[in-house]
CSV table of C-alpha atoms and ligand atoms in Angstrom, one decimal:
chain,number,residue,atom,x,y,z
A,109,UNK,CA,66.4,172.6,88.1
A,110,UNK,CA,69.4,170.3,87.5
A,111,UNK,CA,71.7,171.6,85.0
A,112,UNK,CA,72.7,167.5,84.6
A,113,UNK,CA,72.9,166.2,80.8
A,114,UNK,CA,71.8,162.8,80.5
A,115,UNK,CA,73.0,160.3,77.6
A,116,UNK,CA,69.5,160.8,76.4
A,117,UNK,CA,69.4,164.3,76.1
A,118,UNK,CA,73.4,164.4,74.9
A,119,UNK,CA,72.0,162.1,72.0
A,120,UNK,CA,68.9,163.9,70.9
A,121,UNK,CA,71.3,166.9,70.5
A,122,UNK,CA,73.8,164.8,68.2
A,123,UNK,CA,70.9,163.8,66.1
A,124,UNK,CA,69.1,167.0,66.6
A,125,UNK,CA,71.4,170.3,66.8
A,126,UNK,CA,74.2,168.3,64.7
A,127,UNK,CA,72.9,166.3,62.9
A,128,UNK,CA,75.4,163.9,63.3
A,129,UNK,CA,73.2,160.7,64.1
A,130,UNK,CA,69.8,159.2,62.8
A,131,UNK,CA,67.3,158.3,65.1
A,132,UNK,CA,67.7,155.0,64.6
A,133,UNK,CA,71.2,155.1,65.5
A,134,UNK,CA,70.2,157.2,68.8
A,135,UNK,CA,68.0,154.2,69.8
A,136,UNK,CA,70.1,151.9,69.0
A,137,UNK,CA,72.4,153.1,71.5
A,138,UNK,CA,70.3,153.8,74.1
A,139,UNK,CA,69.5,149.9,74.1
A,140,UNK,CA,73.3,149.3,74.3
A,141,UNK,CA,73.2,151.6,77.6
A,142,UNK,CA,70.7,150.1,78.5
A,143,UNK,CA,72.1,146.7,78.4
A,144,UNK,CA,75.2,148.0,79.7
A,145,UNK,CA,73.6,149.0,83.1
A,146,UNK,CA,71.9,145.4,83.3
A,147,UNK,CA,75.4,144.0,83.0
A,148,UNK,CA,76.9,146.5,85.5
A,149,UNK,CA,74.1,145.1,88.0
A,150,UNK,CA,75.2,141.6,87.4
A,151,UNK,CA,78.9,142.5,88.0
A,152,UNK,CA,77.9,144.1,91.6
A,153,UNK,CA,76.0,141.3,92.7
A,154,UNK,CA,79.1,139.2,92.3
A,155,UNK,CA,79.2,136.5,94.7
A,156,UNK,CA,76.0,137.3,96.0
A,157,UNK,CA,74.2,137.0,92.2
A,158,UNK,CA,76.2,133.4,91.8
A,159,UNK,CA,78.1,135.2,88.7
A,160,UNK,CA,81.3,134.3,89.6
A,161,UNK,CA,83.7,131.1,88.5
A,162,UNK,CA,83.6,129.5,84.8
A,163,UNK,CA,80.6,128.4,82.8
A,164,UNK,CA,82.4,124.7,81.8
A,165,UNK,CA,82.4,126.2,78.0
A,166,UNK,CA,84.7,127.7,75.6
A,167,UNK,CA,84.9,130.4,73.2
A,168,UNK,CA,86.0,130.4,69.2
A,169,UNK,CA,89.4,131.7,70.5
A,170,UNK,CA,89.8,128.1,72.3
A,171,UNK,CA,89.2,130.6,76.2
A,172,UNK,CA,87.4,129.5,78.9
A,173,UNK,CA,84.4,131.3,79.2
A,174,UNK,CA,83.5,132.8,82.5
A,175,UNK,CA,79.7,133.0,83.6
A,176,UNK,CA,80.0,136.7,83.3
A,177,UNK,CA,81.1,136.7,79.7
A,178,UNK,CA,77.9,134.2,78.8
A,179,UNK,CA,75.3,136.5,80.6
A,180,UNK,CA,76.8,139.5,79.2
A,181,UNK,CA,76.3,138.0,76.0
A,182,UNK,CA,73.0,137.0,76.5
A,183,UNK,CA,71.6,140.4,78.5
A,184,UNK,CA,73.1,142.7,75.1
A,185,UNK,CA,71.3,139.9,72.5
A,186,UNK,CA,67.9,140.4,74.7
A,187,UNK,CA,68.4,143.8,74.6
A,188,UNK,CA,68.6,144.9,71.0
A,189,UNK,CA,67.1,141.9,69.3
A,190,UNK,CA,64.0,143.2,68.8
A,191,UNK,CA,64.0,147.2,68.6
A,192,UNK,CA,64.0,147.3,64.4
A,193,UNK,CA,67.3,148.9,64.4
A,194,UNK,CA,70.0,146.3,63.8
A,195,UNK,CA,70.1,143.5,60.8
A,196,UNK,CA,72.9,141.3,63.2
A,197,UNK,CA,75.0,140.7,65.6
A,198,UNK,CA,78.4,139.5,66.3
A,199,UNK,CA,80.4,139.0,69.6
A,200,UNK,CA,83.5,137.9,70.3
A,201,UNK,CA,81.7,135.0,72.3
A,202,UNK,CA,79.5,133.8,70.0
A,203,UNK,CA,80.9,131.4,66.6
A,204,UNK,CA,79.2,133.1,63.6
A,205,UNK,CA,76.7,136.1,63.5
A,206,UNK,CA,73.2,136.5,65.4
A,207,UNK,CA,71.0,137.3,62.4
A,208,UNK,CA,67.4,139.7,64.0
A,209,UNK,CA,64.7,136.8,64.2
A,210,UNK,CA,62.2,137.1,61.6
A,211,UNK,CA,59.8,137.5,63.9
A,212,UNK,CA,61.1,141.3,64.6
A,213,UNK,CA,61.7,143.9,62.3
A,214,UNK,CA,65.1,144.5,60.7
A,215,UNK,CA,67.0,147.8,60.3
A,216,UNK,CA,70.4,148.4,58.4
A,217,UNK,CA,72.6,148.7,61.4
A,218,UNK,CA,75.2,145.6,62.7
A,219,UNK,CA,76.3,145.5,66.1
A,220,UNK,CA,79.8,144.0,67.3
A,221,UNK,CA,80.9,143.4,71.1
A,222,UNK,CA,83.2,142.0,73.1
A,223,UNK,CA,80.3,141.4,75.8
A,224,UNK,CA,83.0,141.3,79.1
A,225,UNK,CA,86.6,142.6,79.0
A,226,UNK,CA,88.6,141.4,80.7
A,227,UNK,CA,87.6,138.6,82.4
A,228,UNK,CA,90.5,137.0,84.0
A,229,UNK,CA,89.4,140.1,86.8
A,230,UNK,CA,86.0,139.2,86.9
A,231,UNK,CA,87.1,136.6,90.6
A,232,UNK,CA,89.1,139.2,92.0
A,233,UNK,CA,87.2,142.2,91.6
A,234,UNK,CA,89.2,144.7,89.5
A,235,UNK,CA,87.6,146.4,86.7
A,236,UNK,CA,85.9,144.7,83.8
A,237,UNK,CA,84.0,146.2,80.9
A,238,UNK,CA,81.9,146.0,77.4
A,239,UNK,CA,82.9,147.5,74.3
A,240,UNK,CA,81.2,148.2,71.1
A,241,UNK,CA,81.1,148.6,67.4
A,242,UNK,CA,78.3,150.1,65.3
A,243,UNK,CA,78.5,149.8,61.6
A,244,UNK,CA,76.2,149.9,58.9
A,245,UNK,CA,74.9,147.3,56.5
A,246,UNK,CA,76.1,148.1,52.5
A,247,UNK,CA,72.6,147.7,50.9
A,248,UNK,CA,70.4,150.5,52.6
A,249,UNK,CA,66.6,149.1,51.9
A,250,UNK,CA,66.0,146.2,54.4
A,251,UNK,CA,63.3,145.8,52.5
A,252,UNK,CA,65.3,144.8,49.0
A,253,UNK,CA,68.5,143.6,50.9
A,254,UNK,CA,70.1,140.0,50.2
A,255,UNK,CA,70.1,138.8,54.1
A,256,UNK,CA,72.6,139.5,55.7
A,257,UNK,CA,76.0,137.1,56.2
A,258,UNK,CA,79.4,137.8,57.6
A,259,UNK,CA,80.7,139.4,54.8
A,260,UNK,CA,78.8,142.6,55.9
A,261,UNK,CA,80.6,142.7,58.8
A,262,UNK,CA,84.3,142.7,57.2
A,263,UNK,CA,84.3,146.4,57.4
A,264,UNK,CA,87.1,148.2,58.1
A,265,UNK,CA,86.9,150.1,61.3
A,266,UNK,CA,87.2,153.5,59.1
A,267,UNK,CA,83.5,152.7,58.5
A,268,UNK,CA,82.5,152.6,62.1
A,269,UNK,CA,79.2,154.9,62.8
A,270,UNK,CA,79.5,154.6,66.7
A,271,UNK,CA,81.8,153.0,69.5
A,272,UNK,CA,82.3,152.4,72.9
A,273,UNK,CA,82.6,151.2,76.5
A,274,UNK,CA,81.5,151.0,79.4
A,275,UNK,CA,84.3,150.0,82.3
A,276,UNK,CA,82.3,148.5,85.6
A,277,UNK,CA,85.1,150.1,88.0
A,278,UNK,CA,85.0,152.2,91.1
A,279,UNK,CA,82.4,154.1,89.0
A,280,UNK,CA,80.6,152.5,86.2
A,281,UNK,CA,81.5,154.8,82.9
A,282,UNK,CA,79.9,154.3,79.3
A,283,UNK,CA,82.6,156.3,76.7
A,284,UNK,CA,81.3,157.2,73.7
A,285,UNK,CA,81.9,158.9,69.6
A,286,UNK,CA,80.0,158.8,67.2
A,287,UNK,CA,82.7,160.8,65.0
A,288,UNK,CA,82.3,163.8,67.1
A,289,UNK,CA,85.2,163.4,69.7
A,290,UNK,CA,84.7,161.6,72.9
A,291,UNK,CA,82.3,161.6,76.1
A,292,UNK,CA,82.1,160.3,78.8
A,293,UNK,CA,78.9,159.6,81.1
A,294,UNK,CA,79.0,158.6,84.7
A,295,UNK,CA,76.0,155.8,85.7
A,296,UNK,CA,74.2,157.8,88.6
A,297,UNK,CA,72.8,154.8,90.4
A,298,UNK,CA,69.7,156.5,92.0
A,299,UNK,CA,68.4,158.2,89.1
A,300,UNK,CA,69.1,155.2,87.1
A,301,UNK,CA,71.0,156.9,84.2
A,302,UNK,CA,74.2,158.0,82.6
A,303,UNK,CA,75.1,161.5,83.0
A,304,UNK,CA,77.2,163.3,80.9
A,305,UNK,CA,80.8,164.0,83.0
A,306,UNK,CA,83.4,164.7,80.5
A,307,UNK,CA,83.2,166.1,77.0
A,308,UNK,CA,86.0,166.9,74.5
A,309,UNK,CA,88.0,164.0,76.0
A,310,UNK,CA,91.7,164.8,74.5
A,311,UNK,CA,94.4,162.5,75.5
A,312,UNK,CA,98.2,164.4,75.8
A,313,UNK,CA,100.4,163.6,72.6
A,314,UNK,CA,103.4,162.9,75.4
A,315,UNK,CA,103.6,160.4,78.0
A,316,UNK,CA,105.5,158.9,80.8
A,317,UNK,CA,103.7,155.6,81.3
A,318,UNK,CA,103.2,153.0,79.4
A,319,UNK,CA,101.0,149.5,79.5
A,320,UNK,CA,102.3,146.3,78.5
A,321,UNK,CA,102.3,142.5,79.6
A,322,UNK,CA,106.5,142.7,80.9
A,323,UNK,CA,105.9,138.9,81.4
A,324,UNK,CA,105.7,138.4,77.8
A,325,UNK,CA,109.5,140.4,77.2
A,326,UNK,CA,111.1,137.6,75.7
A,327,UNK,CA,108.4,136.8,73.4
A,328,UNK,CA,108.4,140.2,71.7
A,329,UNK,CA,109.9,141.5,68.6
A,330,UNK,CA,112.3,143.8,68.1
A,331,UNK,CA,111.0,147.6,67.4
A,332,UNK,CA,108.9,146.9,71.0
A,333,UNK,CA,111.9,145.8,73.2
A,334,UNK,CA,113.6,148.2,71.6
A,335,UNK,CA,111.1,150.5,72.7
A,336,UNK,CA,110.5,149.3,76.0
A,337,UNK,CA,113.9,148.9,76.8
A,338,UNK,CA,114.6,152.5,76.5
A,339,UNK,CA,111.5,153.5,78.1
A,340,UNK,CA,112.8,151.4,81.4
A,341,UNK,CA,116.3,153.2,81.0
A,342,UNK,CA,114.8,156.1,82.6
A,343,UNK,CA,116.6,159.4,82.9
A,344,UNK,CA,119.6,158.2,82.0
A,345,UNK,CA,118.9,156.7,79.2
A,346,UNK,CA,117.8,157.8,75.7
A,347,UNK,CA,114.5,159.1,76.4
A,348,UNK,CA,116.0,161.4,78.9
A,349,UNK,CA,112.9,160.4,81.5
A,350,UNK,CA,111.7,158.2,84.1
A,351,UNK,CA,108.5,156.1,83.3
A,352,UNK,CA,106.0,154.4,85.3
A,353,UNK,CA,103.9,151.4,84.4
A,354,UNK,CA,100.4,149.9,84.8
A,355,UNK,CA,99.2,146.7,83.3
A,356,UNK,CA,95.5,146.1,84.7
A,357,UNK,CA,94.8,143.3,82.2
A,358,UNK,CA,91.2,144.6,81.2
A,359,UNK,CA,91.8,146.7,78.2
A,360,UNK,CA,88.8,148.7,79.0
A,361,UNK,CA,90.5,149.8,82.0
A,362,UNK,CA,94.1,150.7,80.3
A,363,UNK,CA,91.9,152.6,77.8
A,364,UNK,CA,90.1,154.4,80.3
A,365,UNK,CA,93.2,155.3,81.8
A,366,UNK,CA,94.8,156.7,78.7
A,367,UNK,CA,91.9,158.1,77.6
A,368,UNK,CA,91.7,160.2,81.4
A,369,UNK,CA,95.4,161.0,81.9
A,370,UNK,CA,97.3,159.6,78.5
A,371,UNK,CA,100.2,156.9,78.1
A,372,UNK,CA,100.6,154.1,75.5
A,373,UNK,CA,99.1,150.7,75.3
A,374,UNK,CA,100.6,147.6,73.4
A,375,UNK,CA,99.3,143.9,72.9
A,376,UNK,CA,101.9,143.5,70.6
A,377,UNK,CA,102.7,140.5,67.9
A,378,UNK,CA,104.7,138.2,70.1
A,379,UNK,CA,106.5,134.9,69.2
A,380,UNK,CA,104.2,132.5,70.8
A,381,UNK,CA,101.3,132.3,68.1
A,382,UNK,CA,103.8,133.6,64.8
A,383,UNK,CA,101.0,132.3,62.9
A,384,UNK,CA,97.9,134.7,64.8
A,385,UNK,CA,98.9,138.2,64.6
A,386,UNK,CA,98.3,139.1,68.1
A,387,UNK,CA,96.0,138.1,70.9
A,388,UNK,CA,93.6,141.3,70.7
A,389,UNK,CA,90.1,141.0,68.7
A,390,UNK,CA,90.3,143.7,65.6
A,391,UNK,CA,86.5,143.8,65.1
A,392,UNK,CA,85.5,143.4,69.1
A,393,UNK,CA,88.5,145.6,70.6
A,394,UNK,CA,91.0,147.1,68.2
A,395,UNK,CA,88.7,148.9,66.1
A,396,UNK,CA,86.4,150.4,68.6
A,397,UNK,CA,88.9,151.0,70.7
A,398,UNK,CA,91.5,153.0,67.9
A,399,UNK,CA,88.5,154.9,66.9
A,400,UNK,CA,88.1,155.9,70.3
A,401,UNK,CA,91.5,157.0,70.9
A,402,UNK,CA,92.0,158.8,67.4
A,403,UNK,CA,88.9,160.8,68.7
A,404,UNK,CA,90.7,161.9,71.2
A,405,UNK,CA,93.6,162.6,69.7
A,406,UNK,CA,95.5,159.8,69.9
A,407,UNK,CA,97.1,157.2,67.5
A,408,UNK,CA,96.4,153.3,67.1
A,409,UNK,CA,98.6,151.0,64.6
A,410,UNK,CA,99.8,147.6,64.3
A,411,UNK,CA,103.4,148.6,64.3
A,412,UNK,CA,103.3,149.1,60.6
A,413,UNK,CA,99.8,150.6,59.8
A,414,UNK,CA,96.8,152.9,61.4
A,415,UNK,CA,94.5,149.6,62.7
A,416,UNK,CA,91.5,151.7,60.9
A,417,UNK,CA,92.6,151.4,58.1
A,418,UNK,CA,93.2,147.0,58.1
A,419,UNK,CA,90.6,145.0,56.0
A,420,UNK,CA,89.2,142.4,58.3
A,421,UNK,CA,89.8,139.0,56.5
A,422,UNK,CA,87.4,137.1,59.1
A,423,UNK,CA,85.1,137.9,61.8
A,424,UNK,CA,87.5,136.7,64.7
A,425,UNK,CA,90.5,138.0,63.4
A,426,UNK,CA,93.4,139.5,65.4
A,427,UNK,CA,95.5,141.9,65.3
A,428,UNK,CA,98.9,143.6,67.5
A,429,UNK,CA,97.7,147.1,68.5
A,430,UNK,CA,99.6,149.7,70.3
A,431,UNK,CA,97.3,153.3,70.7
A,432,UNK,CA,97.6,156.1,73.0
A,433,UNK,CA,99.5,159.1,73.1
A,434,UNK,CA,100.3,160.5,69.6
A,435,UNK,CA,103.8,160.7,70.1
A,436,UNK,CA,104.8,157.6,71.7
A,437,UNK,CA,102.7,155.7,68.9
A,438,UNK,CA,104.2,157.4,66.1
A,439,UNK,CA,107.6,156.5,67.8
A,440,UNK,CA,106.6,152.7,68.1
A,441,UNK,CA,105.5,152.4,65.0
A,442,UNK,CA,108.9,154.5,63.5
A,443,UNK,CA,110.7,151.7,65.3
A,444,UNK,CA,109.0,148.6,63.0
A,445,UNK,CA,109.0,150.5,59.9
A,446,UNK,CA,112.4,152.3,59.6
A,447,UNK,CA,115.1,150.0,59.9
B,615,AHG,P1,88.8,139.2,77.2
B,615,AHG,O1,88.6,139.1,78.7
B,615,AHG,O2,87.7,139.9,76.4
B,615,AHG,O3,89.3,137.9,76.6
B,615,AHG,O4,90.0,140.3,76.9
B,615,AHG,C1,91.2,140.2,77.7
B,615,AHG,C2,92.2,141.0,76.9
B,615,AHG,C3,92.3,142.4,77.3
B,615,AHG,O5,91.3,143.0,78.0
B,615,AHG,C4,93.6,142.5,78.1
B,615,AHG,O6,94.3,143.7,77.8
B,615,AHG,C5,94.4,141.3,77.8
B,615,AHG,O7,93.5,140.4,77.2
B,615,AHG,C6,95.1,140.7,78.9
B,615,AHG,O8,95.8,139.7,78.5
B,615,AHG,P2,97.0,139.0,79.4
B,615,AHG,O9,96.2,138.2,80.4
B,615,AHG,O10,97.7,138.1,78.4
B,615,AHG,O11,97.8,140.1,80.0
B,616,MN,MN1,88.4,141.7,75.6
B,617,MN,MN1,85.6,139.3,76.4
């Protein structure tokens, strides 16, 4: 007999032996997995599926929207429209909210993605990914609720009950909390599910690497040249150490990296946007992704403040994030708020 834990079984035992999810919950995160390996087939086809290039469309952010990012978007809607466990959804792809049809039941949860990370490495094959947000909706009863609008959604990520990602890499790995650290689950292609490969995911409060767009230097603000400058100094400089540096431009795949062998990631504020506060998606990216990290024993802020704790002021809004390793956060963030 296989001594192999599947998602499915990993989740009955959250809900079951620790009580620490509803069923509905469960389900509603199988579907997400589910959807997830659809999307993962899609992105191996490549070429062959006619998924690559640009749809001819763009996004609320004024992007380009790649084929990939559309289909994504569409095979997580299919998905979880109609299982009776979500009120909405939002995606960083789509204008305003997806309220459930009438014509399927309704539950109290509200699902948030950002369908494809990443997608600038769709074309050139380097890893892409989904991630996700699950909170719930204020008014309990579906049955008594006012229907649901955007404001439901303004949640801090505090409030989150699940998140995740799943990076379509080398391997294709869905990462998970729901407030009970972090695991990770490995897609075995033949049995056609996730297996459970890393529990107690803990990322090391030090680093020696750290992931940031260089090209964007002159852009930046102080505290983070200040910071980066140093960090490029090497042994001889004030952090007494070399560091190395990755930049894979899929923030799935910088996560995953941190989250496997530490380091420190920033999309900081930068000067060309003063008026947006960063490029990075709070509700789509940040907030699952700090969640993730704190989980593991990391640290995600702004500069100035934990991003969990930031009131979302609109459903697109964005937000400068640096997360990773405790103490190179804490040391980042020391640099914006003590002049
Ligand atoms: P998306 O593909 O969902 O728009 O996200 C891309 C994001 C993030 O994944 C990555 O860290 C960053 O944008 C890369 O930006 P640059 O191309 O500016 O480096
Ligand atoms: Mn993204
Ligand atoms: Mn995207």
């Amino acid at each position: 007999m296989s001594s192999k834990i599947s998602l499915t079984r990993y989740l009955v035992e959250q809900q079951r032996i620790d009580g620490h999810i509803p069923s509905e919950l469960r389900l509603l995160l199988e579907v997400v997995a589910r959807a997830c390996k659809s999307i993962s087939q899609a992105v191996n086809k490549g070429a062959l599926g006619g998924v690559l290039g640009t749809a001819g469309s763009e996004n609320v952010q004024g992007e380009v929207q790649k084929k990939l990012d559309i289909i994504a978007n569409e095979v997580l809607i299919e998905a979880n429209e109609w299982g009776g466990h979500l009120a909405a959804m939002a995606s960083e792809e789509m204008d305003s909210i997806y309220v459930v049809p009438n014509r399927y039941p309704k539950g109290e949860y509200l699902l948030l993605f950002d369908p494809l990370d990443g997608s600038s490495n769709i074309d050139v094959n380097v890893s892409i990914g989904t991630i996700f947000s699950v909170l719930k909706k204020g008014n309990d009863d579906p049955t008594t609720a006012e229907p649901v609008c955007e404001q439901d959604f303004l949640q801090k990520g505090s409030q989150q009950v699940a998140a995740g990602y799943c990076v379509y890499g080398p391997q294709t790995t869905l990462v998970l909390t729901v407030g009970d650290g972090v695991a990770m689950f490995t897609l075995d292609r033949e049995q056609g599910s996730f297996v459970l490969t890393q529990e107690h995911v803990k990322i090391p409060e030090d680093t020696k690497e750290f992931a940031i767009n260089m090209s964007n230097m002159r852009h930046w603000d102080e505290p983070v040249k200040r910071y980066i400058d140093e960090c490029l100094q090497g042994k001889e400089g004030p952090r007494g150490k070399d560091f190395n540096m990755r930049w894979i431009a899929s923030m799935v795949a910088d996560v995953h990296r941190i989250l496997t062998r530490g380091g420190v990631f920033m999309y900081p504020w930068d000067k060309r946007e003063p008026n947006k506060p960063g490029k990075l998606r709070l509700m789509y990216e940040a907030n699952p992704m700090s969640w993730l990290v704190e989980q593991a024993g990391g640290a995600a802020t702004n500069g100035r403040q934990r991003i969990l704790d930031l009131q979302p002021g609109h459903l697109h809004e964005r937000v400068s994030v640096i997360l990773g390793s405790k103490n190179e956060v804490e040391r980042v963030t020391s640099y914006h708020t003590k002049v």
